[in-house]
Amino acid sequence: MATENELSGFLKSVEKRAFKRTIYHVRDEEAALDIVQDSMMKLAEHYGDKPPQELPMLFQRILSNCTLDFFRRQKTRNALFSNLSDFEAPGEDGDFDLLETYAAQDVSQQSESAEDSTRRAQILREIEAEIMELPARQREAFLMRYWEDMDVAETAAAMGCSEGSVKTHCSRAVQALGKALKAKGIQL
């Protein structure tokens, strides 16, 4: 059974990664923060008495479910209101682009021309757009495996499916991304 310190330490260790993952999914910083905080509260309230080694998988599952709940609420809201402009996230000026931020950090020490920087930013936007076009389960598996660096077993437990399903979803996602990017002339 996890002690209060173990639970607190676990939550501190996953908060940044959980926020990054959630903001990538929902594209709204405030909503992402709410989802992560809600997930942490649910873990502490309902599963705080579980052994420490079970906490990562439980938290990933809770986070996935809370993210899905967000999209369900959003879909219901969109169906109920005809004028959605009052309820949508801020425009491009308020968006947080995680891929661009991550890529900028990787090459911050290097000096590059404006043309190279623009080309890289365009390619990252294309990749991000293609990832968002993937079916939900493929996108979830792809992001957990290759963005979160989770292994197949962890991803399967978090998604609530078999390891074979995770491998299938990831394979299909990689094939679809490769085909879509190649059609756009992007060679990785």
Short mmCIF file of C-alpha atoms in Angstrom, two decimals:
data_model
loop_
_atom_site.label_atom_id
_atom_site.label_comp_id
_atom_site.label_asym_id
_atom_site.label_seq_id
_atom_site.Cartn_x
_atom_site.Cartn_y
_atom_site.Cartn_z
CA MET A 1 0.00 0.00 0.00
CA ALA A 2 1.39 3.38 -1.02
CA THR A 3 2.22 5.82 1.74
CA GLU A 4 1.27 9.46 1.49
CA ASN A 5 4.88 10.35 0.63
CA GLU A 6 5.07 7.67 -2.09
CA LEU A 7 1.81 8.88 -3.64
CA SER A 8 2.95 12.49 -3.47
CA GLY A 9 6.34 11.61 -4.98
CA PHE A 10 4.71 9.66 -7.78
CA LEU A 11 2.36 12.54 -8.65
CA LYS A 12 5.25 15.00 -8.68
CA SER A 13 7.22 12.72 -10.99
CA VAL A 14 4.45 12.44 -13.61
CA GLU A 15 2.85 15.88 -13.56
CA LYS A 16 4.96 17.50 -16.30
CA ARG A 17 4.76 14.55 -18.70
CA ALA A 18 1.02 14.21 -18.08
CA PHE A 19 0.52 17.92 -18.78
CA LYS A 20 2.57 17.74 -22.01
CA ARG A 21 0.65 14.71 -23.21
CA THR A 22 -2.74 16.23 -22.36
CA ILE A 23 -2.02 19.60 -23.91
CA TYR A 24 -0.99 17.82 -27.08
CA HIS A 25 -4.35 16.05 -27.14
CA VAL A 26 -6.71 18.89 -26.19
CA ARG A 27 -4.74 21.89 -27.52
CA ASP A 28 -5.88 24.09 -24.61
CA GLU A 29 -3.59 24.79 -21.65
CA GLU A 30 -6.37 25.48 -19.14
CA ALA A 31 -8.34 22.37 -20.11
CA ALA A 32 -5.17 20.27 -19.99
CA LEU A 33 -4.34 21.53 -16.51
CA ASP A 34 -7.89 20.75 -15.35
CA ILE A 35 -7.73 17.23 -16.80
CA VAL A 36 -4.37 16.47 -15.17
CA GLN A 37 -5.49 17.84 -11.81
CA ASP A 38 -8.75 15.89 -11.99
CA SER A 39 -6.82 12.72 -12.83
CA MET A 40 -4.46 13.22 -9.91
CA MET A 41 -7.38 13.79 -7.54
CA LYS A 42 -9.14 10.64 -8.74
CA LEU A 43 -5.98 8.58 -8.29
CA ALA A 44 -5.46 9.90 -4.76
CA GLU A 45 -9.11 9.50 -3.75
CA HIS A 46 -9.87 6.10 -5.24
CA TYR A 47 -6.54 4.32 -5.60
CA GLY A 48 -4.24 5.87 -3.00
CA ASP A 49 -4.28 2.59 -1.07
CA LYS A 50 -2.86 0.57 -3.98
CA PRO A 51 0.76 -0.63 -4.08
CA PRO A 52 3.23 1.94 -5.50
CA GLN A 53 4.09 -0.22 -8.53
CA GLU A 54 0.44 -0.13 -9.67
CA LEU A 55 0.18 3.67 -9.59
CA PRO A 56 1.72 4.41 -13.05
CA MET A 57 -0.71 2.19 -14.96
CA LEU A 58 -3.70 3.35 -12.92
CA PHE A 59 -2.77 6.97 -13.48
CA GLN A 60 -2.30 6.53 -17.24
CA ARG A 61 -5.71 4.89 -17.48
CA ILE A 62 -7.39 7.60 -15.40
CA LEU A 63 -5.69 10.31 -17.48
CA SER A 64 -6.85 8.69 -20.72
CA ASN A 65 -10.41 8.40 -19.42
CA CYS A 66 -10.48 12.02 -18.23
CA THR A 67 -9.22 13.17 -21.64
CA LEU A 68 -11.92 11.14 -23.38
CA ASP A 69 -14.51 12.63 -21.00
CA PHE A 70 -13.32 16.10 -21.98
CA PHE A 71 -13.89 15.33 -25.67
CA ARG A 72 -17.29 13.80 -24.93
CA ARG A 73 -18.36 16.91 -23.03
CA GLN A 74 -17.05 19.08 -25.84
CA LYS A 75 -18.95 17.04 -28.44
CA THR A 76 -22.17 17.32 -26.42
CA ARG A 77 -21.68 21.05 -25.97
CA ASN A 78 -21.07 21.49 -29.70
CA ALA A 79 -24.25 19.57 -30.49
CA LEU A 80 -26.29 21.77 -28.15
CA PHE A 81 -25.05 25.19 -29.17
CA SER A 82 -25.22 26.55 -32.69
CA ASN A 83 -22.97 29.54 -32.05
CA LEU A 84 -19.75 27.89 -30.95
CA SER A 85 -17.49 30.90 -31.21
CA ASP A 86 -18.13 31.73 -27.54
CA PHE A 87 -17.08 28.28 -26.44
CA GLU A 88 -14.04 27.46 -28.59
CA ALA A 89 -10.42 27.65 -27.58
CA PRO A 90 -8.43 30.77 -28.47
CA GLY A 91 -7.22 31.24 -32.03
CA GLU A 92 -3.74 30.63 -33.36
CA ASP A 93 -2.27 33.43 -31.27
CA GLY A 94 -3.24 31.59 -28.05
CA ASP A 95 -2.31 28.08 -29.16
CA PHE A 96 0.64 26.25 -27.66
CA ASP A 97 2.48 24.23 -30.28
CA LEU A 98 4.33 21.51 -28.42
CA LEU A 99 6.18 20.11 -31.44
CA GLU A 100 7.58 23.51 -32.38
CA THR A 101 8.63 24.22 -28.81
CA TYR A 102 10.29 20.81 -28.49
CA ALA A 103 12.08 21.14 -31.81
CA ALA A 104 13.25 24.65 -30.95
CA GLN A 105 14.84 23.38 -27.74
CA ASP A 106 16.70 20.62 -29.59
CA VAL A 107 18.35 23.00 -32.04
CA SER A 108 18.67 26.06 -29.83
CA GLN A 109 22.47 25.79 -29.79
CA GLN A 110 22.72 25.52 -33.54
CA SER A 111 22.66 28.48 -35.87
CA GLU A 112 20.32 28.05 -38.80
CA SER A 113 19.09 30.23 -41.60
CA ALA A 114 15.60 31.66 -41.65
CA GLU A 115 14.80 29.42 -44.63
CA ASP A 116 15.86 26.28 -42.73
CA SER A 117 13.94 27.36 -39.66
CA THR A 118 10.80 28.02 -41.69
CA ARG A 119 11.12 24.72 -43.55
CA ARG A 120 11.56 22.82 -40.27
CA ALA A 121 8.53 24.57 -38.73
CA GLN A 122 6.41 23.72 -41.78
CA ILE A 123 7.45 20.06 -41.65
CA LEU A 124 6.67 19.87 -37.95
CA ARG A 125 3.21 21.37 -38.57
CA GLU A 126 2.60 18.81 -41.31
CA ILE A 127 3.66 15.96 -39.03
CA GLU A 128 1.48 17.28 -36.22
CA ALA A 129 -1.49 17.62 -38.57
CA GLU A 130 -1.05 14.06 -39.82
CA ILE A 131 -0.82 12.73 -36.25
CA MET A 132 -4.09 14.49 -35.43
CA GLU A 133 -5.72 12.84 -38.48
CA LEU A 134 -4.98 9.35 -37.18
CA PRO A 135 -7.89 7.39 -35.70
CA ALA A 136 -8.11 7.98 -31.94
CA ARG A 137 -6.80 4.57 -30.83
CA GLN A 138 -3.90 4.66 -33.29
CA ARG A 139 -3.00 8.20 -32.20
CA GLU A 140 -3.20 7.22 -28.52
CA ALA A 141 -0.99 4.14 -29.00
CA PHE A 142 1.48 6.03 -31.20
CA LEU A 143 1.85 8.90 -28.71
CA MET A 144 2.22 6.62 -25.70
CA ARG A 145 4.82 4.42 -27.40
CA TYR A 146 6.89 7.01 -29.25
CA TRP A 147 6.22 10.28 -27.40
CA GLU A 148 5.88 9.01 -23.84
CA ASP A 149 8.45 6.21 -24.38
CA MET A 150 6.17 3.66 -22.76
CA ASP A 151 6.78 0.01 -23.56
CA VAL A 152 4.16 -2.23 -25.17
CA ALA A 153 2.96 -3.71 -21.86
CA GLU A 154 2.56 -0.29 -20.22
CA THR A 155 0.72 1.07 -23.24
CA ALA A 156 -1.60 -1.95 -23.34
CA ALA A 157 -2.41 -1.57 -19.65
CA ALA A 158 -3.06 2.17 -20.01
CA MET A 159 -5.27 1.69 -23.08
CA GLY A 160 -7.08 -1.32 -21.66
CA CYS A 161 -6.27 -3.60 -24.59
CA SER A 162 -3.92 -6.44 -25.47
CA GLU A 163 -0.25 -5.98 -26.36
CA GLY A 164 -1.04 -7.28 -29.84
CA SER A 165 -3.60 -4.50 -30.30
CA VAL A 166 -1.02 -1.90 -29.27
CA LYS A 167 1.46 -3.28 -31.81
CA THR A 168 -1.23 -3.27 -34.51
CA HIS A 169 -2.32 0.29 -33.72
CA CYS A 170 1.30 1.51 -33.71
CA SER A 171 2.16 -0.28 -36.95
CA ARG A 172 -0.89 1.13 -38.71
CA ALA A 173 -0.16 4.61 -37.38
CA VAL A 174 3.45 4.50 -38.59
CA GLN A 175 2.36 3.22 -42.01
CA ALA A 176 -0.36 5.87 -42.33
CA LEU A 177 2.00 8.67 -41.26
CA GLY A 178 4.75 7.48 -43.59
CA LYS A 179 2.37 7.27 -46.54
CA ALA A 180 0.77 10.67 -45.84
CA LEU A 181 4.10 12.43 -45.36
CA LYS A 182 5.62 10.79 -48.44
CA ALA A 183 2.61 11.98 -50.47
CA LYS A 184 3.42 15.51 -49.29
CA GLY A 185 7.05 15.12 -50.33
CA ILE A 186 8.43 14.88 -46.80
CA GLN A 187 11.26 12.40 -46.41
CA LEU A 188 12.33 11.61 -42.83
#
